[in-house]
Short mmCIF file of C-alpha atoms and ligand atoms in Angstrom, two decimals:
data_model
loop_
_atom_site.label_atom_id
_atom_site.label_comp_id
_atom_site.label_asym_id
_atom_site.label_seq_id
_atom_site.Cartn_x
_atom_site.Cartn_y
_atom_site.Cartn_z
CA MET A 1 123.93 98.28 136.07
CA LYS A 2 120.18 98.28 136.41
CA ASN A 3 118.15 99.66 139.29
CA ILE A 4 115.22 97.69 140.63
CA LEU A 5 112.29 98.82 142.77
CA ILE A 6 110.19 96.40 144.82
CA ILE A 7 106.80 97.82 145.77
CA GLY A 8 105.48 95.93 148.78
CA SER A 9 108.90 94.75 149.97
CA ASN A 10 107.66 93.96 153.50
CA GLY A 11 104.91 91.59 152.40
CA GLN A 12 105.12 87.80 152.32
CA ILE A 13 106.64 87.48 148.83
CA GLY A 14 108.30 90.91 148.84
CA THR A 15 110.47 89.99 151.83
CA ASP A 16 111.99 86.90 150.19
CA LEU A 17 112.19 88.54 146.78
CA LEU A 18 114.15 91.45 148.25
CA THR A 19 116.72 89.12 149.81
CA LYS A 20 117.15 87.13 146.61
CA LEU A 21 117.40 90.13 144.29
CA ARG A 22 119.94 91.82 146.56
CA GLU A 23 122.00 88.60 146.59
CA LYS A 24 121.84 88.48 142.80
CA TYR A 25 122.53 92.16 142.16
CA SER A 26 123.54 94.34 145.10
CA HIS A 27 121.98 96.07 148.07
CA LYS A 28 122.40 99.41 146.31
CA GLN A 29 120.68 98.30 143.11
CA VAL A 30 117.50 97.01 144.75
CA LEU A 31 115.35 99.67 146.38
CA ALA A 32 112.78 98.42 148.88
CA SER A 33 109.50 100.25 149.35
CA ASP A 34 106.35 99.69 151.33
CA ILE A 35 103.58 101.49 153.15
CA ARG A 36 104.76 99.77 156.35
CA PRO A 37 108.22 100.29 157.86
CA PRO A 38 110.72 97.42 157.46
CA GLN A 39 111.34 95.07 160.40
CA LYS A 40 115.08 95.78 160.34
CA THR A 41 116.73 99.11 159.52
CA ASP A 42 117.37 99.24 155.78
CA SER A 43 119.48 102.02 154.25
CA ASN A 44 117.88 101.41 150.85
CA PHE A 45 114.20 101.60 151.83
CA VAL A 46 111.67 104.31 151.02
CA TYR A 47 108.14 104.78 152.30
CA LEU A 48 105.74 104.45 149.37
CA ASP A 49 101.97 104.47 149.11
CA ALA A 50 101.68 102.89 145.65
CA THR A 51 98.16 104.26 145.14
CA ASP A 52 99.78 107.71 144.95
CA ALA A 53 100.80 108.05 141.28
CA THR A 54 102.90 111.16 141.90
CA ALA A 55 104.87 109.46 144.66
CA VAL A 56 105.55 106.35 142.54
CA ARG A 57 106.71 108.53 139.62
CA GLN A 58 108.97 110.60 141.88
CA ILE A 59 110.68 107.55 143.36
CA VAL A 60 111.17 105.99 139.94
CA LYS A 61 112.75 109.23 138.67
CA ASP A 62 114.84 109.99 141.76
CA HIS A 63 116.33 106.49 141.85
CA GLN A 64 116.54 106.00 138.07
CA ILE A 65 114.59 102.79 138.30
CA ASP A 66 114.68 100.37 135.35
CA GLU A 67 112.55 97.50 136.65
CA VAL A 68 109.61 97.34 139.06
CA TYR A 69 108.31 94.31 140.93
CA LEU A 70 104.79 95.31 141.98
CA MET A 71 104.04 93.08 144.97
CA ALA A 72 101.43 95.24 146.75
CA ALA A 73 97.83 93.94 146.70
CA ILE A 74 94.82 93.22 148.90
CA LEU A 75 94.45 89.42 148.93
CA SER A 76 91.31 87.35 148.48
CA ALA A 77 89.90 87.02 152.00
CA ASN A 78 90.62 90.63 153.02
CA ALA A 79 89.26 91.94 149.72
CA GLU A 80 85.87 90.32 150.41
CA LYS A 81 85.58 92.46 153.56
CA MET A 82 86.08 95.74 151.66
CA PRO A 83 85.22 95.15 148.00
CA MET A 84 85.33 98.66 146.53
CA LYS A 85 88.41 99.74 148.43
CA SER A 86 90.26 96.57 147.37
CA TRP A 87 89.25 96.96 143.74
CA ASP A 88 90.46 100.58 143.79
CA ILE A 89 93.77 99.72 145.42
CA ASN A 90 94.53 96.65 143.31
CA MET A 91 93.76 98.40 140.04
CA GLN A 92 95.21 101.81 140.93
CA VAL A 93 98.64 100.49 141.89
CA LEU A 94 98.78 98.53 138.63
CA PHE A 95 97.84 101.52 136.45
CA ASN A 96 100.31 103.76 138.27
CA VAL A 97 103.14 101.45 137.26
CA LEU A 98 101.82 100.59 133.77
CA GLU A 99 101.61 104.29 132.92
CA LEU A 100 105.29 104.75 133.80
CA GLY A 101 106.05 101.84 131.47
CA LYS A 102 104.00 103.48 128.72
CA GLU A 103 105.98 106.70 129.11
CA GLY A 104 109.24 104.74 128.86
CA LEU A 105 110.30 105.69 132.38
CA ILE A 106 110.67 102.02 133.34
CA LYS A 107 111.77 99.22 131.06
CA LYS A 108 110.30 96.10 132.65
CA ILE A 109 107.52 95.29 135.13
CA PHE A 110 106.65 92.19 137.14
CA TRP A 111 103.05 92.07 138.27
CA PRO A 112 101.72 88.92 139.94
CA SER A 113 98.46 87.33 138.93
CA SER A 114 96.88 84.45 140.87
CA ILE A 115 94.95 81.20 140.61
CA ALA A 116 92.09 83.43 141.82
CA VAL A 117 91.50 84.41 138.17
CA PHE A 118 89.68 81.08 137.82
CA GLY A 119 86.13 80.48 138.98
CA PRO A 120 83.43 77.91 139.68
CA HIS A 121 83.04 76.89 136.01
CA THR A 122 86.75 76.47 135.38
CA PRO A 123 87.88 72.81 135.07
CA ARG A 124 89.37 72.23 138.52
CA VAL A 125 91.89 69.49 137.84
CA GLN A 126 95.03 70.37 135.86
CA THR A 127 93.46 73.70 135.00
CA PRO A 128 94.74 74.70 131.55
CA GLN A 129 96.33 78.01 130.62
CA TYR A 130 93.36 78.98 128.44
CA THR A 131 89.99 78.02 129.86
CA ILE A 132 86.78 79.37 131.36
CA MET A 133 87.55 82.22 133.74
CA ASP A 134 84.63 83.38 135.85
CA PRO A 135 86.14 84.54 139.17
CA ASN A 136 83.58 85.41 141.81
CA THR A 137 85.81 87.18 144.33
CA VAL A 138 86.83 90.84 144.23
CA TYR A 139 90.48 89.81 144.28
CA GLY A 140 89.96 87.34 141.41
CA ILE A 141 88.05 89.89 139.36
CA SER A 142 90.82 92.45 139.90
CA LYS A 143 93.51 89.92 138.92
CA LEU A 144 91.64 88.89 135.76
CA ALA A 145 91.08 92.55 134.84
CA GLY A 146 94.78 93.14 135.56
CA GLU A 147 95.76 90.32 133.21
CA ARG A 148 93.67 91.86 130.44
CA TRP A 149 95.22 95.28 131.07
CA ILE A 150 98.84 94.11 131.08
CA GLU A 151 98.20 92.41 127.74
CA TYR A 152 96.62 95.63 126.46
CA TYR A 153 99.59 97.74 127.55
CA LYS A 154 101.97 95.24 125.93
CA ASN A 155 100.13 95.17 122.63
CA HIS A 156 99.24 98.84 122.37
CA TYR A 157 102.14 100.58 124.10
CA GLN A 158 104.91 97.92 123.97
CA VAL A 159 105.22 97.86 127.76
CA ASP A 160 107.30 94.85 128.85
CA VAL A 161 105.19 93.31 131.64
CA ARG A 162 105.76 89.77 132.90
CA SER A 163 103.37 87.81 135.06
CA VAL A 164 102.63 84.42 136.60
CA ARG A 165 99.50 83.12 138.32
CA TYR A 166 100.77 82.42 141.83
CA PRO A 167 99.16 79.56 143.71
CA GLY A 168 99.07 79.76 147.55
CA ILE A 169 102.61 80.55 148.71
CA ILE A 170 104.11 78.91 151.80
CA SER A 171 106.98 80.58 153.60
CA TRP A 172 108.54 81.02 157.04
CA LYS A 173 110.05 84.53 156.97
CA THR A 174 106.89 86.62 156.75
CA LEU A 175 103.26 85.70 157.29
CA PRO A 176 100.85 86.05 154.39
CA GLY A 177 98.26 88.77 154.80
CA GLY A 178 94.63 87.96 154.30
CA GLY A 179 94.50 85.20 151.69
CA THR A 180 92.45 82.03 151.43
CA THR A 181 95.56 79.85 151.29
CA ASP A 182 96.99 81.34 154.52
CA TYR A 183 95.98 78.26 156.49
CA ALA A 184 98.94 76.42 154.96
CA VAL A 185 101.32 78.83 156.72
CA GLU A 186 99.39 79.36 159.96
CA ILE A 187 99.27 75.61 160.53
CA PHE A 188 103.08 75.44 160.98
CA HIS A 189 103.17 78.27 163.51
CA GLU A 190 100.30 76.81 165.53
CA ALA A 191 101.74 73.28 165.34
CA LEU A 192 104.98 74.51 166.89
CA LYS A 193 103.41 76.93 169.38
CA LYS A 194 100.36 74.94 170.55
CA GLY A 195 100.51 71.48 168.97
CA HIS A 196 97.04 72.15 167.61
CA TYR A 197 95.44 73.98 164.68
CA THR A 198 91.87 74.75 163.74
CA SER A 199 91.71 74.97 159.95
CA PHE A 200 89.36 77.50 158.36
CA LEU A 201 89.18 75.23 155.29
CA ALA A 202 87.56 71.80 155.32
CA GLU A 203 89.81 68.74 155.51
CA ASN A 204 89.50 67.67 151.86
CA THR A 205 89.84 71.08 150.20
CA ARG A 206 92.60 70.60 147.65
CA LEU A 207 94.37 73.74 146.42
CA PRO A 208 97.45 74.48 144.34
CA MET A 209 100.35 75.65 146.54
CA MET A 210 104.04 76.40 146.18
CA TYR A 211 107.01 76.76 148.48
CA MET A 212 108.57 80.23 148.54
CA PRO A 213 111.96 79.34 146.99
CA ASP A 214 110.09 78.00 143.94
CA ALA A 215 107.91 81.12 143.74
CA ILE A 216 110.97 83.38 143.85
CA GLU A 217 112.68 81.27 141.21
CA ALA A 218 109.64 81.54 138.92
CA THR A 219 109.43 85.30 139.46
CA ILE A 220 113.08 86.00 138.67
CA ASN A 221 113.21 83.48 135.82
CA ILE A 222 110.30 84.97 133.94
CA MET A 223 111.76 88.45 134.39
CA GLU A 224 115.05 87.28 132.93
CA ALA A 225 113.65 85.23 130.05
CA GLU A 226 114.45 86.46 126.55
CA PRO A 227 111.32 88.35 125.38
CA GLN A 228 111.05 86.34 122.15
CA ARG A 229 110.60 83.15 124.22
CA LEU A 230 107.47 84.45 125.92
CA HIS A 231 104.36 83.58 123.94
CA ILE A 232 101.83 84.56 126.56
CA ASP A 233 101.19 88.27 126.93
CA SER A 234 99.08 87.96 130.08
CA ALA A 235 100.08 85.63 132.96
CA TYR A 236 101.54 82.11 132.90
CA ASN A 237 100.09 79.21 134.86
CA ILE A 238 102.72 77.85 137.26
CA ALA A 239 102.27 74.75 139.38
CA GLY A 240 103.89 73.50 142.57
CA ILE A 241 102.27 71.03 144.94
CA SER A 242 98.56 70.41 145.47
CA PHE A 243 97.33 69.13 148.82
CA THR A 244 94.45 69.28 151.30
CA PRO A 245 94.57 70.49 154.93
CA LYS A 246 94.33 66.85 156.01
CA GLU A 247 97.28 65.78 153.84
CA LEU A 248 99.33 68.73 155.10
CA ALA A 249 98.50 67.83 158.70
CA HIS A 250 99.65 64.23 158.06
CA ALA A 251 102.90 65.48 156.54
CA ILE A 252 103.50 67.61 159.67
CA GLN A 253 102.65 64.68 161.96
CA VAL A 254 105.57 62.75 160.47
CA TYR A 255 107.81 65.18 162.39
CA LEU A 256 105.41 66.25 165.16
CA PRO A 257 103.43 63.07 165.94
CA ASP A 258 101.39 64.78 168.70
CA PHE A 259 100.13 67.53 166.40
CA LYS A 260 96.31 67.68 166.20
CA ILE A 261 94.07 69.40 163.72
CA ASP A 262 90.35 70.13 163.60
CA TYR A 263 88.24 71.92 161.03
CA LYS A 264 85.90 74.91 161.26
CA PRO A 265 85.35 76.13 157.70
CA ASP A 266 84.38 79.80 157.44
CA PHE A 267 83.63 82.19 154.52
CA ARG A 268 86.98 81.31 152.95
CA GLN A 269 85.72 77.79 152.18
CA ALA A 270 83.50 79.10 149.37
CA ILE A 271 86.42 81.01 147.88
CA ALA A 272 88.62 77.90 147.98
CA GLU A 273 85.89 75.83 146.35
CA SER A 274 85.75 78.23 143.42
CA TRP A 275 89.49 77.78 142.71
CA PRO A 276 91.35 74.97 140.91
CA GLU A 277 92.75 71.91 142.68
CA SER A 278 95.79 71.63 140.45
CA ILE A 279 97.35 73.58 137.60
CA ASP A 280 98.70 72.65 134.17
CA ASP A 281 101.86 74.67 133.64
CA THR A 282 103.04 73.11 130.37
CA MET A 283 103.31 76.48 128.65
CA ALA A 284 105.63 77.92 131.30
CA PHE A 285 107.77 74.79 131.00
CA LYS A 286 107.89 75.07 127.19
CA ASP A 287 108.58 78.80 127.04
CA TRP A 288 111.00 79.40 129.91
CA HIS A 289 111.72 75.91 131.29
CA TRP A 290 109.75 76.44 134.48
CA GLN A 291 109.71 73.49 136.87
CA HIS A 292 109.10 73.50 140.62
CA GLN A 293 111.61 71.80 142.93
CA TYR A 294 109.96 71.26 146.31
CA ASP A 295 107.50 68.44 146.99
CA LEU A 296 105.23 68.30 150.04
CA ASP A 297 107.64 66.51 152.35
CA GLU A 298 110.65 68.68 151.44
CA MET A 299 108.59 71.81 151.99
CA VAL A 300 107.25 70.62 155.37
CA LYS A 301 110.71 69.63 156.59
CA ASP A 302 112.26 72.94 155.53
CA MET A 303 109.42 74.95 157.09
CA LEU A 304 109.73 73.09 160.39
CA GLU A 305 113.50 73.43 160.40
CA HIS A 306 113.35 77.21 160.04
CA LEU A 307 110.35 77.83 162.26
CA SER A 308 111.55 75.57 165.07
CA GLU A 309 114.66 77.80 165.22
CA GLN A 310 112.40 80.86 165.43
CA TYR A 311 110.41 79.29 168.27
CA HIS A 312 113.56 77.91 169.93
CA LYS A 313 112.28 74.35 169.75
CA ASN A 314 114.64 71.46 169.40
CA LEU A 315 113.21 69.14 166.79
CA ASN A 316 114.79 66.01 165.52
CA LEU A 317 113.64 66.25 161.94
CA VAL A 318 114.98 62.96 160.68
CA SER A 319 111.84 61.07 159.73
C1 AKB B 401 95.11 84.23 148.33
O1 AKB B 401 94.81 83.22 148.98
O2 AKB B 401 94.36 85.21 148.21
C2 AKB B 401 96.45 84.27 147.62
C3 AKB B 401 96.36 83.82 146.21
C4 AKB B 401 96.09 82.41 145.90
O3 AKB B 401 96.53 84.60 145.33
N1 AKB B 401 97.39 83.48 148.34
#
């Protein structure tokens, strides 16, 4: 019987991860924690500011935690507005957890990296696992530094840390908070609420994306893989679907023919242009049989099905 702690359980990925892990194990075994209160009362939730090393240690000890999923971070667009603060937070929370691994207090850690580790000189199409990495955002720099540090802790202190480079994640339960790929979630809400969306990325900006069920699958699969199968000590490339705002709008129009989109690129355009268009995830496939399930149309249909319920709209989603 292992005990799991999710740090950042109220965030976009944390919310879905919490549900899935509690289904897989039990409510009692999966402790939720966040700096924000949960939306629904949760008897197994604790307030946690993960930048506070003493507080993280205390919770890990009090609840005899074996595994930590560290999902708290300041994302790319928000990080550009407060560079030093974001660097401090993103690195501090990681070190607080890595140190507990080094001391043997926790046995396994999941820490997410991102496609933001790549930069303007990285080959943009089918970006390989090992390539030029010259991120030019605070978030990307912190993720690349994080990747180097998790490898260091693995090699020098035998800390078992697992990581994947998440692309933009699309989901309906919780909104993303301050990323460059957030348009791909906002668009669904606005399509259903107003029938119109103004994209902050230009129409032909292609980015790697993934539907939440695939992201959760990747996260849990890498955590459960036999250690001898993992040949990458930093973070694995994982791929889902790559599309542009225009292609996504067309896929939505199949179900909502009156939906309109226009484009007003802002500062996030430059961030998006420094990131890959698509990702080569051969190594994740080879090592732990990773393969995404959802294509663009399946994702759009599922998103609209769930969100139309939330907005009490009756949609006939048979295309
Ligand atoms: C962001 O846009 O900052 C994130 C990411 C790609 O890591 N969604």
